[in-house]
Short mmCIF file of C-alpha atoms in Angstrom, two decimals:
data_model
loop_
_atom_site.label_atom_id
_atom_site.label_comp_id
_atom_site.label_asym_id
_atom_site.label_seq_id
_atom_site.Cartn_x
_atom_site.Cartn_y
_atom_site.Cartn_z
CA UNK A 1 0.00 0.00 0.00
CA UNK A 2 2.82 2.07 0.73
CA UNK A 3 4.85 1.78 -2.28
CA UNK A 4 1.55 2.63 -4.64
CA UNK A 5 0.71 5.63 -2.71
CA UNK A 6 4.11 6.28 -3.03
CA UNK A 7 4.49 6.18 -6.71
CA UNK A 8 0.69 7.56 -7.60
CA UNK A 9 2.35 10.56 -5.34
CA UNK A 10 5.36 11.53 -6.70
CA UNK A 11 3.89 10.35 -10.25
CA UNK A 12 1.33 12.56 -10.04
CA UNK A 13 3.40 15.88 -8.74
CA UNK A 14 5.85 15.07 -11.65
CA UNK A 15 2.75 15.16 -14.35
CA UNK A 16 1.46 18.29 -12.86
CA UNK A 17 5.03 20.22 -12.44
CA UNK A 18 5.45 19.34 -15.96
CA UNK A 19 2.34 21.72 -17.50
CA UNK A 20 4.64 24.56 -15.96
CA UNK A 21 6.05 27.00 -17.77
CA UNK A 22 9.80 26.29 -18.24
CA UNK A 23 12.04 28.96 -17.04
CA UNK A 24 14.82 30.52 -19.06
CA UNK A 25 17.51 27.60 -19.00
CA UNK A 26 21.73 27.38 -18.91
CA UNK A 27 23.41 25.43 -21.26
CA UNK A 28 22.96 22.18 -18.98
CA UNK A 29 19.01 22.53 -18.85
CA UNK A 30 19.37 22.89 -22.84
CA UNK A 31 21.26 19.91 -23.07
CA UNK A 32 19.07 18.32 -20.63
CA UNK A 33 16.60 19.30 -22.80
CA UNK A 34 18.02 17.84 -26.08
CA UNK A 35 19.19 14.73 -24.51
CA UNK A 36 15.75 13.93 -24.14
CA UNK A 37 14.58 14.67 -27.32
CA UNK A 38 17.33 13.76 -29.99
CA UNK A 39 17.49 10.33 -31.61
CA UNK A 40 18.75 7.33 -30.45
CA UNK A 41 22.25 6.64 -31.49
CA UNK A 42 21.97 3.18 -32.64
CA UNK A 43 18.30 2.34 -31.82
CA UNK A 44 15.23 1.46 -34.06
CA UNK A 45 11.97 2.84 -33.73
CA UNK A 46 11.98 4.40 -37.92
CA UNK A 47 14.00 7.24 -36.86
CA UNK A 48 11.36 8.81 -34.39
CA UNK A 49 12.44 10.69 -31.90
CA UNK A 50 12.92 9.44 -27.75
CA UNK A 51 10.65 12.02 -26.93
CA UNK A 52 7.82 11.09 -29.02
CA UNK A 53 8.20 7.58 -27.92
CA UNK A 54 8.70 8.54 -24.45
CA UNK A 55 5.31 9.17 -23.11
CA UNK A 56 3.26 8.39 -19.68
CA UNK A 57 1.43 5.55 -21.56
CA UNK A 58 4.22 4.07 -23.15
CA UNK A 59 5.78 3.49 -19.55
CA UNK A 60 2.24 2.19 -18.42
CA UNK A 61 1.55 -0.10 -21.10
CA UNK A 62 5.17 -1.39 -22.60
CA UNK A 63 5.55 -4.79 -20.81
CA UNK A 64 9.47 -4.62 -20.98
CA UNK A 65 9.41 -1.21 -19.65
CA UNK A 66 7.06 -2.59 -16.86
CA UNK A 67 9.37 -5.32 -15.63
CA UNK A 68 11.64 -2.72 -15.07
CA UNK A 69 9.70 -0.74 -13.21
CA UNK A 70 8.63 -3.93 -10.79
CA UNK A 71 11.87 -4.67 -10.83
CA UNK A 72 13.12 -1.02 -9.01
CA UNK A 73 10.03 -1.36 -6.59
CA UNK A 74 10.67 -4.62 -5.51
CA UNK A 75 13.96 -3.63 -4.79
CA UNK A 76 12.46 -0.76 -3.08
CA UNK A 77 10.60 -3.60 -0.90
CA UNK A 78 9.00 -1.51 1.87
CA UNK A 79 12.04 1.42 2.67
CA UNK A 80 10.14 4.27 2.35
CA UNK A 81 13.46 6.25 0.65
CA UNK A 82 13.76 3.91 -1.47
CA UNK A 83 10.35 3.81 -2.66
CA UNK A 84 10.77 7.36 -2.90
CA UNK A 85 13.67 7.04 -5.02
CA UNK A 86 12.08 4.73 -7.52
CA UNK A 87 9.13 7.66 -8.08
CA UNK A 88 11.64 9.89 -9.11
CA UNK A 89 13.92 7.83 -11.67
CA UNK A 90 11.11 5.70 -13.37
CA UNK A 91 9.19 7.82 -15.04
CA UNK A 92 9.49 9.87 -18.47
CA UNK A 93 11.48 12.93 -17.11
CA UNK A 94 13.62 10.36 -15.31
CA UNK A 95 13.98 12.25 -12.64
CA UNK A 96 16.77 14.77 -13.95
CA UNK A 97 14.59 17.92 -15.29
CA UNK A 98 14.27 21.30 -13.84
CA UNK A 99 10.57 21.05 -13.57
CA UNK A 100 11.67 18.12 -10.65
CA UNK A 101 14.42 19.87 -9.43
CA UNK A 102 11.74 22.30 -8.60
CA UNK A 103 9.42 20.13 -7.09
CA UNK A 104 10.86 17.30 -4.93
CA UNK A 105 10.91 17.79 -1.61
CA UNK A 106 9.16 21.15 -1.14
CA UNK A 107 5.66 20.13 0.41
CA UNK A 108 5.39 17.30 2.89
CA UNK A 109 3.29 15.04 -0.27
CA UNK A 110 6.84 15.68 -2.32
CA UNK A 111 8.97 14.27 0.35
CA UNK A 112 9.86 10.45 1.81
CA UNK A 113 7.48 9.28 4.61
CA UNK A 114 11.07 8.25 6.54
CA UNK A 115 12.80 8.90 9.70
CA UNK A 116 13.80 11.27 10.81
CA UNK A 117 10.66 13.09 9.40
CA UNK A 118 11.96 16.33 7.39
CA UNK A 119 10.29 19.61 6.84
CA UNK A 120 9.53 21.00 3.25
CA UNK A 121 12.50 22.92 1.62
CA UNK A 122 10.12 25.67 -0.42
CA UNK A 123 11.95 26.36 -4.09
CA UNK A 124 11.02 29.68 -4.89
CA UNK A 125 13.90 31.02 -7.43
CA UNK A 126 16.04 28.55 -8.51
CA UNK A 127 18.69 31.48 -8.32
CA UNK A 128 17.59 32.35 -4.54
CA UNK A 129 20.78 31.59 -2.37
CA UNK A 130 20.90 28.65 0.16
CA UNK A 131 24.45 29.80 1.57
CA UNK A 132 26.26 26.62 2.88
CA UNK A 133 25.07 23.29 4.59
CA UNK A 134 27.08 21.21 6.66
CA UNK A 135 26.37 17.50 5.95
CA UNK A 136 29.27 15.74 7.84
CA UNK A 137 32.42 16.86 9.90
CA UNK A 138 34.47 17.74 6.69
CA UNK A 139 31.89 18.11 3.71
CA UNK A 140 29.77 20.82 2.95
CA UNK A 141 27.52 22.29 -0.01
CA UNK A 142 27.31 25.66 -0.84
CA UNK A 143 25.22 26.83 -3.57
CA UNK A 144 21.66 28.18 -4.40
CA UNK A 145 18.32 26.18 -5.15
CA UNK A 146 19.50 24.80 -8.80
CA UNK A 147 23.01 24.49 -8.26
CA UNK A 148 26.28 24.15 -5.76
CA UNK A 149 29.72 22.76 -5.13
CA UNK A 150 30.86 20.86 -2.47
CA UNK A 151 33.82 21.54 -0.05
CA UNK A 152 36.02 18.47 1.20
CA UNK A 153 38.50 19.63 4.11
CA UNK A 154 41.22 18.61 5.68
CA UNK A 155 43.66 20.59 7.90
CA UNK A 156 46.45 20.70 4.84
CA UNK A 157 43.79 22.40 2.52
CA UNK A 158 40.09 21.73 0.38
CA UNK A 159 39.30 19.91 -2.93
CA UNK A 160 36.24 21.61 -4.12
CA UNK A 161 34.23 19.97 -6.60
CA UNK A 162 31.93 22.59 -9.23
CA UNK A 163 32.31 26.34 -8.94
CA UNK A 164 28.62 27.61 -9.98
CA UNK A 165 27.72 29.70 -12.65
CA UNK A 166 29.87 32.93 -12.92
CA UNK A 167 32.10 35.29 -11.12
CA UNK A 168 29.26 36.50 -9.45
CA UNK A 169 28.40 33.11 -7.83
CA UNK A 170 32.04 32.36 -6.79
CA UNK A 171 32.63 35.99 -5.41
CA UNK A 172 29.17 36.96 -3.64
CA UNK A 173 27.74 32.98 -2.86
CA UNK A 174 31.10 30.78 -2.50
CA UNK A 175 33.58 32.68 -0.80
CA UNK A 176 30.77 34.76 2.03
CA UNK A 177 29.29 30.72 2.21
CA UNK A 178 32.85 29.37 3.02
CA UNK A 179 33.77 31.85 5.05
CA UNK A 180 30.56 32.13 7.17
CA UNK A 181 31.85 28.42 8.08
CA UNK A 182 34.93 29.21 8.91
CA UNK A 183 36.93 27.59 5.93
CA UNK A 184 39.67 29.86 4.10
CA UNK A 185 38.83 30.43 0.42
CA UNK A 186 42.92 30.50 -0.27
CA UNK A 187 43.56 27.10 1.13
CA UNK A 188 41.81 25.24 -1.99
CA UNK A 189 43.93 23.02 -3.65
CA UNK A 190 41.97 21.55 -6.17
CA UNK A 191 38.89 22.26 -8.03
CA UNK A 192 37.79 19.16 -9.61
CA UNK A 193 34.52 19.59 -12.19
CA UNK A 194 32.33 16.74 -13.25
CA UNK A 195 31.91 18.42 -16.65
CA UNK A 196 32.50 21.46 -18.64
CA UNK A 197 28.85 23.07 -18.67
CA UNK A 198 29.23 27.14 -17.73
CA UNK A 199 26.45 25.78 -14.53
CA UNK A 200 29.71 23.68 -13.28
CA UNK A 201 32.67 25.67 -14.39
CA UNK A 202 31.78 29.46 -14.65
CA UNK A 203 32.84 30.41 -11.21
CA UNK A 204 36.32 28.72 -11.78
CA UNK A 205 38.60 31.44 -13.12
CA UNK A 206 37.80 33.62 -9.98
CA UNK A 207 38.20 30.97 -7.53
CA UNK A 208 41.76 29.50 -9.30
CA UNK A 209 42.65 33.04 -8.91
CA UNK A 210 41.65 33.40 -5.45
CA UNK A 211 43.25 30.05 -4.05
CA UNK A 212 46.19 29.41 -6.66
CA UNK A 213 44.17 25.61 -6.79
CA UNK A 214 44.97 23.20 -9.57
CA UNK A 215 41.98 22.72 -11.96
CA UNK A 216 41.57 19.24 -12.71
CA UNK A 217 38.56 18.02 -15.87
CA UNK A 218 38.66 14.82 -18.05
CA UNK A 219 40.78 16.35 -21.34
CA UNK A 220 37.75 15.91 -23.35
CA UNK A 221 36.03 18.11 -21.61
CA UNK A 222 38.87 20.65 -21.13
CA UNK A 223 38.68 21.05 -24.87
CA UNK A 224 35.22 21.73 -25.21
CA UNK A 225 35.65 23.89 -22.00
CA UNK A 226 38.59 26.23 -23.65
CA UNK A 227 36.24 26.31 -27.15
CA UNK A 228 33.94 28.37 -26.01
CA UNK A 229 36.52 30.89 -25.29
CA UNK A 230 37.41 31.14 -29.36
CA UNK A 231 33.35 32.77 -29.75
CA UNK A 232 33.59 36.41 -29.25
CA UNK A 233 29.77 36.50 -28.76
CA UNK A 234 30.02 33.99 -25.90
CA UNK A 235 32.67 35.62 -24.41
CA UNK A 236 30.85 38.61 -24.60
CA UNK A 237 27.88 37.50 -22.60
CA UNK A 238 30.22 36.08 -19.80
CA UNK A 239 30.90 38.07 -16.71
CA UNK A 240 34.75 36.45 -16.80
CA UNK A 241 36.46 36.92 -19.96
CA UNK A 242 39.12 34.45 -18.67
CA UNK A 243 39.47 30.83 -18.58
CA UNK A 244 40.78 28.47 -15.69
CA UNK A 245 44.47 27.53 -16.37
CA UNK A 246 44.31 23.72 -17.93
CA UNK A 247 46.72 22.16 -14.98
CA UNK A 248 45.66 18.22 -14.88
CA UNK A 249 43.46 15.93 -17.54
CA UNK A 250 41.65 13.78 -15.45
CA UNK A 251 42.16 9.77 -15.89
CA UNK A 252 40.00 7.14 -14.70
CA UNK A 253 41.07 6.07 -11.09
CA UNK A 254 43.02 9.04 -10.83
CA UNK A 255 43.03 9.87 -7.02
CA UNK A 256 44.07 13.57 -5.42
CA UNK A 257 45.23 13.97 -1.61
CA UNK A 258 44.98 16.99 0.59
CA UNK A 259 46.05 15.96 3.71
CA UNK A 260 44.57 13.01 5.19
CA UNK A 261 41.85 13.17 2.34
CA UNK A 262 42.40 11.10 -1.02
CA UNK A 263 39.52 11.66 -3.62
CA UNK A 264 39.27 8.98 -6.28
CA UNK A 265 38.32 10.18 -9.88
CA UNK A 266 36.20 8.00 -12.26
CA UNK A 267 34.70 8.43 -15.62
CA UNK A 268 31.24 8.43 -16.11
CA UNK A 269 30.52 9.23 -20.02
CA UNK A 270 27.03 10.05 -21.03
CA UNK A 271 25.89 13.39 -20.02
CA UNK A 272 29.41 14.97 -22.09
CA UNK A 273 32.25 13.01 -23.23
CA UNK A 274 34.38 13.77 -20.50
CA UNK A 275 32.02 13.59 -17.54
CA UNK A 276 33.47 12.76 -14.50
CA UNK A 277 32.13 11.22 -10.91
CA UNK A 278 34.20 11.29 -7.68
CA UNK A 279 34.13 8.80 -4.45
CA UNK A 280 35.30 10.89 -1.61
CA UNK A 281 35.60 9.06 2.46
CA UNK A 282 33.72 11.84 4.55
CA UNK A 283 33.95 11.91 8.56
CA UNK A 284 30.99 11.80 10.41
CA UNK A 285 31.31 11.82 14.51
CA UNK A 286 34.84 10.35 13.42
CA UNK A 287 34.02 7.26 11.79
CA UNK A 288 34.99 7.68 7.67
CA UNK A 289 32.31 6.55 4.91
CA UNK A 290 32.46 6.49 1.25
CA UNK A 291 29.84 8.62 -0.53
CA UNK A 292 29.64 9.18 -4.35
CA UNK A 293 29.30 12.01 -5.87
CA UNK A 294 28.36 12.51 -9.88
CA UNK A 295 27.59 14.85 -11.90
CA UNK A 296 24.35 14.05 -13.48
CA UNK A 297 21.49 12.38 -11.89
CA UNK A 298 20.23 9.92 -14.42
CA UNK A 299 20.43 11.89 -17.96
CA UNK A 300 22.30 9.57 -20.87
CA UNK A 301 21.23 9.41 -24.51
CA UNK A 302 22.79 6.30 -25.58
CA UNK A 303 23.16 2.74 -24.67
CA UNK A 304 27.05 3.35 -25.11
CA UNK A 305 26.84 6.01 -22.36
CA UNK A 306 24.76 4.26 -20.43
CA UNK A 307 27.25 0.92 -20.12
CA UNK A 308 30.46 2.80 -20.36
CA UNK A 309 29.84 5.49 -18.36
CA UNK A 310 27.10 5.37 -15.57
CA UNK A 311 27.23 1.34 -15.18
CA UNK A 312 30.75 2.36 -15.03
CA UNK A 313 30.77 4.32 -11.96
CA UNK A 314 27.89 2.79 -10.29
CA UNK A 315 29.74 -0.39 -10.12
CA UNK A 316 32.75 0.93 -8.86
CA UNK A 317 30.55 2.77 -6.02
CA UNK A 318 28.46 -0.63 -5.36
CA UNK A 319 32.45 -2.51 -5.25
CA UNK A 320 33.82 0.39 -2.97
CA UNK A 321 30.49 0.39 -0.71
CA UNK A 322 29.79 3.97 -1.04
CA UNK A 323 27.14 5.04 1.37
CA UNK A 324 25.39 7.91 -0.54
CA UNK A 325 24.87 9.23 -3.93
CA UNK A 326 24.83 12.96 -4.41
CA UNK A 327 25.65 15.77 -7.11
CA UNK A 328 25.73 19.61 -6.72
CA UNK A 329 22.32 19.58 -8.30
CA UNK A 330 19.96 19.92 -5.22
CA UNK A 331 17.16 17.58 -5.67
CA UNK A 332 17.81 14.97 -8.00
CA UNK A 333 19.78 12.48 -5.80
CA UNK A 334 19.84 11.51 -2.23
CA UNK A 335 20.53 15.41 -1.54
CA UNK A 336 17.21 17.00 -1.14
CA UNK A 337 17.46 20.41 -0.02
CA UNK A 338 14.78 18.86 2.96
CA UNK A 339 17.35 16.33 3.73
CA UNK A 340 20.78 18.79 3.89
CA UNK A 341 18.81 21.61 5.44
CA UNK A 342 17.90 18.94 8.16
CA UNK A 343 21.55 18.08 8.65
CA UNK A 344 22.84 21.63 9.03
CA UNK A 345 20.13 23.00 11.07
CA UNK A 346 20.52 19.84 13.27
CA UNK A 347 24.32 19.16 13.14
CA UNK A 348 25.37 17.07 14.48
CA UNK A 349 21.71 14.69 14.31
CA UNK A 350 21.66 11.47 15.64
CA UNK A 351 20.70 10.01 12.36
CA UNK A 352 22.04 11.20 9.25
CA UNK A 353 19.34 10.85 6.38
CA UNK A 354 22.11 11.67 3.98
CA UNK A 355 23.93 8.23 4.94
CA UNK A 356 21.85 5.23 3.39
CA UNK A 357 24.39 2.29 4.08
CA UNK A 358 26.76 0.42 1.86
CA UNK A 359 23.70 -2.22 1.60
CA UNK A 360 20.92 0.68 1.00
CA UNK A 361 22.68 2.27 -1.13
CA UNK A 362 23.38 -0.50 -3.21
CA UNK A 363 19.71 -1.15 -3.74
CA UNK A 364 19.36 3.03 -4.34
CA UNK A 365 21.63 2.31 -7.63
CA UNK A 366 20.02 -0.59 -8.57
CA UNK A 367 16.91 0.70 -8.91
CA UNK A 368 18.43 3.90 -10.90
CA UNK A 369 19.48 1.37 -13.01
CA UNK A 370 16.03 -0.42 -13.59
CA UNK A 371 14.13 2.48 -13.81
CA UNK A 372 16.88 3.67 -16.98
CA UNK A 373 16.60 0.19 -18.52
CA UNK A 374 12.81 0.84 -18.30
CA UNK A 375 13.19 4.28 -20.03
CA UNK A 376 15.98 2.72 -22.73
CA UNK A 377 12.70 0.32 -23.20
CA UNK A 378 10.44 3.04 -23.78
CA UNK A 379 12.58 5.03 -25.90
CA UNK A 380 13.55 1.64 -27.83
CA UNK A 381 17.70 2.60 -27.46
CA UNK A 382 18.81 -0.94 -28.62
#
């Protein structure tokens, strides 16, 4: 009973955000928006599009699509996150549009019925600033409702990973954020990006300036980072003329210390050809866990991407135990605002929601991944 009411909820909010008006978008929503729309690479279907196949009532009526879906709710079984979890990622949006961004966890019916019980994070402006959230003794987001960074400390320095939009967001959200928690804006050492979109990488410049940090991205994405630099008219409309300095391509399994911190780098192709994920051990009350961090909640456009890059990473996570699953898009993943507001305003709680378990979390992938082999059903990828 749980799980239905569960699904008919969040399926339902997702089909009425959806008649909203879209908002003015960044180059990732576009993307987002095209990688839901353009063709299958490889796949049948006559040369239709994903989006015209990719409908409510193709979910609810393709049988193969169906066993999918079972499939992520019975691994749900009765965890109310997890149930949660499968409402977002099997259905059309898959869980990765603004319209959901905007949506999840911002009225008690949007939220999991878990412990402990969290309070509604309203949306509002997806520019309106959160500031920073502490989520466990060396971690912390900083960022506004549609997008962050995180902060990983150590006593020897940070790794940051994303820098925000623009100057603007670096200078007047990052630095005041990081300061207002007491960590030193100079004693970066690396800023690490999970891809080159100007959402992830537009407040780098300022903050390699700042800090003197190393900017690592996967080389493939450095080059289509330092293109858009040759386009007067995009250069133009940026409030940085200047790019990051290219110091260090990122390789798969590459790992970066800062004191007693070592950050593991891993590929995870699909949402830009250099796209990369990071497993991080965080601190909480002293004890370390593994968490996972990526940078795109669910959004591939090809089988290739989809094997090679996310099965990729969310193997490695599954084989390292990682005990979370976040990305600096609020929302999406196991970071709801709800759930990090909760942590700060609470620090330290006795139960972390942000923690799921090397078992729990697990099952949390697993049914990411049957609710995308239901959508590569729908969408006929094959």
């Amino acid at each position: 009973m749980l799980k239905t009411l569960m699904a008919g909820v969040v399926g339902a909010a997702i089909a009425a955000v959806l008649i909203l008006a879209t908002q003015g978008g960044s180059e990732e929503e576009v993307v987002q928006e095209v990688a839901q729309t353009a063709p299958a690479a490889g796949g049948g279907g006559g040369g239709n599009s994903m989006a015209s196949r990719n409908t409510q009532e193709a979910w609810d009526t393709d049988p193969n699509a169906q066993r999918w879906v079972a499939e992520a709710y019975a691994i749900a079984g009765d965890d109310p996150d997890l149930i949660f979890d499968a409402g977002i990622f099997c259905q059309p949006s898959r869980g990765v549009s603004n319209q959901d961004r905007a949506l999840m966890g911002t009225a008690p019916e949007y939220l999991p019925a878990s412990m402990p019980q969290l309070e509604a994070f309203p949306y509002g402006e997806r520019s309106a600033t959160v500031g920073v959230h502490r989520l466990f003794d060396n971690f912390y987001w900083i960022g506004n409702n549609y997008i962050g960074i995180w902060v990983v400390t150590s006593d020897e320095g940070y790794i940051v990973y994303d820098a925000m939009n623009n100057m603007a967001d670096a200078r007047d959200i990052i630095v005041p954020a990081m300061e207002e928690a007491g960590l030193d804006p100079t004693m970066i050492r690396y800023l690490v990006f999970g891809h080159y979109h100007g959402d992830h990488t537009g407040g780098g410049p300022y903050l390699q300036r700042l800090s003197g940090a190393q900017a690592v991205m996967h080389w493939a994405d450095w080059e289509l980072y330092l293109r858009q630099y040759n386009d007067p008219e995009r250069v133009a409309r940026m409030d940085d003329p200047e790019p990051m300095t290219r110091d260090i391509d990122a390789t798969d399994g590459m790992e970066l210390s800062v004191g007693d911190v070592t950050a593991t780098l891993y590929q995870m192709t699909g949402h830009t050809p250099g796209s990369l994920g990071m497993i991080v051990p965080v601190k909480y009350q002293g004890t370390e866990h593994p968490i996972l961090l990526i940078t795109a909640g669910n959004a591939f456009d090809n089988v290739n991407a989809f094997i090679g890059g996310y099965e990729h990473i969310w193997d490695i996570g599954i084989a390292r135990g990682v005990e979370s699953v976040m990305q600096t898009h609020p929302n999406t993943n196991m970071n709801l605002l709800a759930r990090t507001a909760y942590v700060h305003n609470n620090y330290p709680p006795a139960v972390n929601p942000l923690l799921y378990g090397a078992e729990r979390t697990e099952r949390y992938i697993n049914i990411v991944r049957a609710c995308s082999r239901a959508y590569m059903e729908v969408v006929d990828m094959f």
